[in-house]
Coordinates of C-alpha atoms and ligand atoms in Angstrom, one line a residue:
M1 CA -342.8 185.0 145.9
N2 CA -341.1 181.6 146.2
A3 CA -340.2 178.7 144.0
H4 CA -343.4 176.8 145.1
Q5 CA -345.7 179.3 143.5
N6 CA -347.1 179.0 140.0
P7 CA -344.8 180.6 137.5
V8 CA -345.6 184.1 136.3
R9 CA -346.4 183.5 132.6
I10 CA -345.2 186.1 130.1
G11 CA -344.9 186.0 126.3
I12 CA -343.4 188.2 123.6
I13 CA -345.7 188.6 120.6
G14 CA -344.1 189.5 117.2
H15 CA -343.1 188.2 113.9
P16 CA -340.4 187.1 113.2
L17 CA -338.9 186.7 116.7
T18 CA -335.5 185.4 115.8
H19 CA -333.3 188.2 117.3
T20 CA -335.1 189.1 120.5
F21 CA -333.0 189.4 123.7
S22 CA -336.1 189.9 125.9
P23 CA -336.6 186.2 126.9
A24 CA -333.0 185.9 128.1
M25 CA -333.1 189.3 129.9
H26 CA -336.4 188.6 131.8
T27 CA -335.5 185.0 132.6
A28 CA -332.2 186.1 134.1
A29 CA -333.9 188.9 136.1
A30 CA -336.4 186.4 137.5
Q31 CA -333.7 183.9 138.4
E32 CA -331.8 186.6 140.3
L33 CA -334.9 187.3 142.3
H34 CA -335.6 183.5 142.8
M35 CA -339.0 184.1 141.1
P36 CA -340.6 181.4 139.0
L37 CA -341.2 183.0 135.6
M38 CA -341.9 181.5 132.2
Y39 CA -341.2 183.9 129.3
G40 CA -342.0 182.3 125.9
T41 CA -342.0 183.5 122.3
L42 CA -345.4 183.9 120.7
D43 CA -344.5 184.2 117.0
V44 CA -347.7 184.9 115.1
G45 CA -348.7 186.7 111.9
S46 CA -351.3 189.5 111.9
E47 CA -354.2 187.1 111.0
F48 CA -353.7 185.2 114.3
L49 CA -353.2 188.3 116.6
P50 CA -356.9 188.7 117.8
A51 CA -357.1 185.0 118.8
L52 CA -353.7 185.1 120.5
I53 CA -354.7 188.2 122.5
A54 CA -358.0 186.5 123.6
S55 CA -356.0 183.5 124.7
L56 CA -353.8 185.5 127.0
R57 CA -356.8 185.8 129.3
V58 CA -357.9 182.2 129.2
Q59 CA -354.4 180.8 129.6
K60 CA -353.7 183.0 132.6
F61 CA -350.8 184.9 131.1
R62 CA -349.7 187.7 133.5
G63 CA -348.8 189.8 130.5
A64 CA -346.8 190.1 127.3
N65 CA -344.4 192.2 125.4
V66 CA -345.4 193.2 121.9
T67 CA -343.0 194.0 119.1
I68 CA -342.8 194.5 115.3
P69 CA -345.2 194.3 113.5
H70 CA -348.0 194.3 116.1
K71 CA -347.4 197.3 118.3
E72 CA -350.1 199.4 116.6
A73 CA -352.5 196.6 115.6
V74 CA -352.9 195.4 119.1
L75 CA -354.5 198.6 120.5
P76 CA -358.1 197.8 119.6
L77 CA -357.8 194.3 120.9
L78 CA -357.1 195.4 124.5
D79 CA -359.6 196.5 127.2
E80 CA -357.7 199.6 128.4
I81 CA -354.8 201.7 127.1
T82 CA -352.7 204.1 129.2
E83 CA -352.6 207.7 128.2
E84 CA -348.9 207.3 127.2
A85 CA -349.6 204.4 124.9
A86 CA -352.7 206.1 123.4
S87 CA -350.6 209.3 122.7
V88 CA -347.8 207.3 121.1
G89 CA -350.3 205.1 119.2
A90 CA -348.3 201.9 120.1
V91 CA -348.3 199.3 122.9
N92 CA -345.2 197.2 123.7
T93 CA -346.4 195.8 127.1
I94 CA -349.6 194.2 128.1
V95 CA -350.7 193.5 131.7
N96 CA -353.4 191.0 132.5
E97 CA -355.3 192.0 135.7
N98 CA -357.9 189.2 136.3
G99 CA -358.9 189.0 132.6
T100 CA -358.6 192.8 131.9
L101 CA -355.8 193.5 129.4
T102 CA -354.2 196.9 129.7
G103 CA -351.7 198.2 127.1
Y104 CA -348.7 200.2 128.1
N105 CA -345.8 201.8 126.2
T106 CA -342.7 201.2 128.3
D107 CA -340.5 202.4 125.4
V108 CA -341.4 205.8 126.7
T109 CA -340.1 204.9 130.1
G110 CA -337.0 203.3 128.5
I111 CA -336.2 206.6 126.7
A112 CA -337.0 208.8 129.6
R113 CA -334.8 206.8 131.9
A114 CA -332.0 206.5 129.3
L115 CA -332.1 210.4 129.3
D116 CA -332.4 210.7 133.1
S117 CA -328.9 212.1 133.7
V118 CA -329.3 214.8 131.0
H119 CA -332.9 216.0 131.6
D120 CA -331.8 219.3 133.0
T121 CA -329.3 219.9 130.2
L122 CA -332.2 219.6 127.7
R123 CA -334.5 222.2 129.3
Q124 CA -335.4 225.0 126.8
K125 CA -333.1 223.6 124.2
T126 CA -333.6 222.0 120.7
I127 CA -333.9 218.3 120.2
V128 CA -333.7 216.6 116.8
I129 CA -335.4 213.2 116.3
L130 CA -334.6 211.1 113.2
G131 CA -337.5 208.8 112.2
A132 CA -341.3 209.0 112.4
G133 CA -342.2 205.4 113.3
G134 CA -343.2 203.9 116.7
A135 CA -339.9 204.5 118.4
A136 CA -339.7 208.1 117.1
R137 CA -343.2 208.7 118.5
A138 CA -342.1 207.3 121.9
A139 CA -339.0 209.5 121.8
A140 CA -341.1 212.5 120.9
Y141 CA -343.5 211.9 123.8
A142 CA -340.7 211.1 126.3
S143 CA -338.7 214.1 125.5
A144 CA -341.7 216.4 125.4
K145 CA -343.1 215.1 128.7
Y146 CA -339.9 214.7 130.8
C147 CA -337.2 217.0 129.3
S148 CA -339.1 220.4 128.8
P149 CA -337.3 221.3 125.5
Q150 CA -338.0 224.6 123.7
S151 CA -338.3 222.8 120.3
I152 CA -338.4 219.4 118.8
I153 CA -337.5 219.0 115.1
V154 CA -338.3 215.8 113.3
F155 CA -336.6 214.5 110.1
N156 CA -337.8 211.4 108.3
R157 CA -337.1 209.7 105.0
T158 CA -340.9 210.0 104.2
H159 CA -341.5 213.6 105.0
N160 CA -345.3 213.5 105.4
R161 CA -344.9 211.0 108.2
A162 CA -342.7 213.5 110.1
E163 CA -345.2 216.3 109.4
N164 CA -348.1 214.1 110.8
L165 CA -346.0 213.3 113.9
V166 CA -345.4 217.0 114.6
Q167 CA -349.0 218.0 114.0
H168 CA -350.1 215.3 116.4
F169 CA -347.7 216.2 119.2
Q170 CA -348.1 220.0 118.7
K171 CA -351.7 219.5 119.9
L172 CA -350.6 217.4 123.0
F173 CA -347.7 219.6 123.9
P174 CA -348.6 223.1 122.7
K175 CA -345.9 225.0 124.6
I176 CA -343.1 223.2 122.6
V177 CA -342.3 224.4 119.1
W178 CA -342.6 221.3 116.8
K179 CA -341.2 221.3 113.3
S180 CA -340.6 218.8 110.6
V181 CA -337.7 219.3 108.1
G182 CA -337.4 217.8 104.7
E183 CA -334.4 219.5 103.1
H184 CA -330.9 218.1 104.0
E185 CA -329.5 221.7 104.4
T186 CA -332.2 222.6 106.9
L187 CA -331.6 219.4 108.8
A188 CA -327.9 220.1 108.9
R189 CA -328.6 223.6 110.4
S190 CA -331.1 222.1 112.9
V191 CA -328.5 219.4 114.0
E192 CA -325.9 222.1 114.5
K193 CA -328.3 224.1 116.7
S194 CA -329.5 221.2 118.8
I195 CA -328.4 219.8 122.1
L196 CA -329.7 216.3 121.6
I197 CA -330.0 214.1 118.5
V198 CA -332.0 210.9 118.7
N199 CA -331.7 208.2 116.0
A200 CA -335.1 206.4 116.1
T201 CA -334.6 204.6 112.7
P202 CA -333.0 201.2 112.2
V203 CA -330.2 202.8 110.1
G204 CA -326.8 201.6 111.4
M205 CA -328.2 198.3 112.6
H206 CA -326.5 195.1 111.8
P207 CA -325.6 194.1 109.1
H208 CA -325.4 197.7 107.7
V209 CA -323.2 198.9 110.4
K210 CA -321.4 201.6 108.4
A211 CA -324.7 203.4 107.6
S212 CA -325.5 206.7 109.3
P213 CA -329.1 208.0 109.7
L214 CA -327.8 211.5 108.9
P215 CA -327.7 212.1 105.1
F216 CA -324.5 214.2 105.4
E217 CA -321.1 214.1 107.2
A218 CA -322.1 215.6 110.6
K219 CA -319.6 217.5 112.8
F220 CA -320.8 217.4 116.4
S221 CA -319.5 219.6 119.2
N222 CA -318.5 218.6 122.7
H223 CA -321.7 220.1 124.3
Q224 CA -324.0 217.8 122.2
I225 CA -325.5 214.5 123.1
I226 CA -326.2 211.7 120.6
F227 CA -328.6 209.0 121.5
D228 CA -328.9 206.0 119.1
I229 CA -331.7 203.6 120.0
V230 CA -330.2 201.0 117.7
Y231 CA -328.3 198.5 120.0
T232 CA -327.0 195.9 117.5
P233 CA -324.2 196.9 117.4
L234 CA -323.8 198.5 120.8
R235 CA -321.5 201.2 119.3
T236 CA -323.1 202.3 116.0
A237 CA -321.3 204.3 113.3
L238 CA -323.3 207.4 114.5
L239 CA -322.1 207.0 118.1
N240 CA -318.5 206.4 117.0
Q241 CA -318.6 209.6 114.9
A242 CA -320.1 211.6 117.8
E243 CA -317.5 210.3 120.2
A244 CA -314.7 211.2 117.8
C245 CA -316.1 214.8 117.8
G246 CA -316.1 214.9 121.6
A247 CA -319.9 214.7 121.9
A248 CA -321.5 212.7 124.7
T249 CA -323.2 209.4 123.6
I250 CA -326.1 207.3 124.9
E251 CA -326.4 203.7 123.7
G252 CA -329.6 202.0 122.7
I253 CA -329.0 199.2 125.3
E254 CA -330.0 201.8 128.0
M255 CA -333.5 202.2 126.4
F256 CA -333.8 198.4 125.9
I257 CA -333.0 197.6 129.5
H258 CA -335.2 200.3 131.0
Q259 CA -338.2 199.5 128.8
G260 CA -337.8 195.9 130.0
A261 CA -337.4 197.1 133.6
R262 CA -340.7 199.0 133.6
A263 CA -342.5 196.0 132.0
F264 CA -341.1 193.6 134.6
E265 CA -342.1 196.0 137.4
L266 CA -345.6 196.2 136.0
W267 CA -346.0 192.4 135.8
T268 CA -344.3 191.4 139.1
G269 CA -344.4 194.5 141.3
M270 CA -340.7 193.8 142.0
P271 CA -337.7 196.1 141.2
F272 CA -335.8 194.9 138.2
P273 CA -332.2 193.8 138.8
L274 CA -330.6 196.2 136.3
T275 CA -327.0 195.1 136.6
S276 CA -327.6 191.4 135.9
A277 CA -330.0 192.3 133.1
R278 CA -327.4 194.5 131.5
E279 CA -324.8 191.7 131.8
T280 CA -327.2 189.2 130.2
V281 CA -327.9 191.5 127.2
L282 CA -324.2 192.3 126.8
K283 CA -323.4 188.6 126.8
K284 CA -326.1 187.9 124.2
L285 CA -324.8 190.7 122.0
N286 CA -321.3 189.3 122.3
E287 CA -322.5 185.8 121.3
S288 CA -324.4 187.1 118.3
R289 CA -321.3 189.1 117.2
K290 CA -319.2 186.0 117.4
R291 CA -321.7 184.0 115.3
E292 CA -321.5 186.6 112.5
Ligands
LIG301 N1 -333.4 200.3 122.1 C1 -334.7 199.8 122.2 O1 -335.1 199.4 123.3 C2 -335.6 199.9 121.0 C3 -337.0 199.9 121.2 C4 -337.8 200.0 120.1 C5 -337.3 200.1 118.8 N2 -335.9 200.0 118.7 C6 -335.3 200.2 117.3 O2 -335.8 201.3 116.7 C7 -335.8 201.2 115.3 C8 -337.1 201.8 114.8 O3 -338.2 201.0 115.3 P1 -339.7 201.4 115.0 O4 -340.6 200.5 115.9 O5 -339.9 202.9 115.2 O6 -339.9 201.0 113.5 P2 -341.0 201.6 112.5 O7 -342.2 202.0 113.1 O8 -341.0 200.7 111.3 O9 -340.3 203.0 111.9 C9 -339.0 203.0 111.3 C10 -338.6 204.4 111.0 O10 -337.3 204.4 110.4 C11 -337.3 204.9 109.1 N3 -336.4 204.1 108.2 C12 -336.5 202.8 108.1 N4 -335.5 202.4 107.2 C13 -334.9 203.6 106.8 C14 -333.8 203.8 105.9 N5 -333.2 202.8 105.3 N6 -333.4 205.1 105.8 C15 -334.0 206.1 106.4 N7 -335.0 205.9 107.3 C16 -335.5 204.7 107.5 C17 -338.7 204.9 108.6 O11 -338.9 205.8 107.7 P3 -340.2 205.8 106.6 O12 -341.3 206.4 107.4 O13 -339.7 206.6 105.5 O14 -340.4 204.3 106.3 C18 -339.5 205.1 109.9 O15 -339.5 206.5 110.3 C19 -335.6 199.7 115.1 O16 -334.3 199.5 114.7 C20 -335.8 199.1 116.4 O17 -335.1 197.9 116.6 C21 -335.1 200.0 119.7

């Protein structure tokens, strides 16, 4: 591609869209590749979602990102859904192929790639997932499909959502032992036994930066890995606590960059410039910290 071509048109669909780093990240990535790309914000409430999705075709958008609160509602409005997105029940990326809109879930790729260096460590071990929303379902799918754990234990504030999640994934991945836990003591024992703990809730996110998604004072060990998908702040209270115990940590920015990378690859067919994307997101995080 060169600068004389029509720009690749992308939008991010959500409501509200005040804190998204995606436009800056994708714009910087395209600039690095000298690719004309327009990445706009499409801030709409639920009542306008069907019309907006239809207009992506007419207005020749190459695709879109989808974020809160539309990741689930968008599914019936699309022409095709990948197996991953259907299993997770959420779409965060749309690709427009000559008027046919396909829904992907690149959060799954984001999580799988963030865990890339520890896949082998997780084999036949126990993983604990905190949360039962869209991100938790993406974490459940990614860890079941790519990490071959022995068991996956899910804890959620609303217990029946955790139970629904494990029943759903038990059918898809029957070789893995799926369990939901409700009691704090049982969760504490599960956390102790596990190799990886994933926070897939917003707890610890700015401005409540002192909050931990674990309802007790956890003592981690130095063979455990703690992955917090929250990335504002970059180092959450949970990650700091894990580090103080000598555990390995994975920051949410890894998932964010890799979900964006997969979306960019799908839209453009080009490899995503990870280094400059990471720099852009870190710069945006710094700017928003200074404003606080
Ligand atoms: N790093 C990344 O690239 C990336 C990508 C996607 C999402 N995220 C982050 O992941 C987080 C979750 O997103 P989502 O799409 O899964 O949201 P969601 O579908 O709304 O689910 C939120 C989950 O967190 C739980 N939760 C919410 N507030 C809580 C609280 N105060 N205490 C305990 N549990 C609480 C909810 O429990 P209930 O069922 O009881 O309501 C639910 O399980 C958000 O912070 C989002 O920014 C990060």
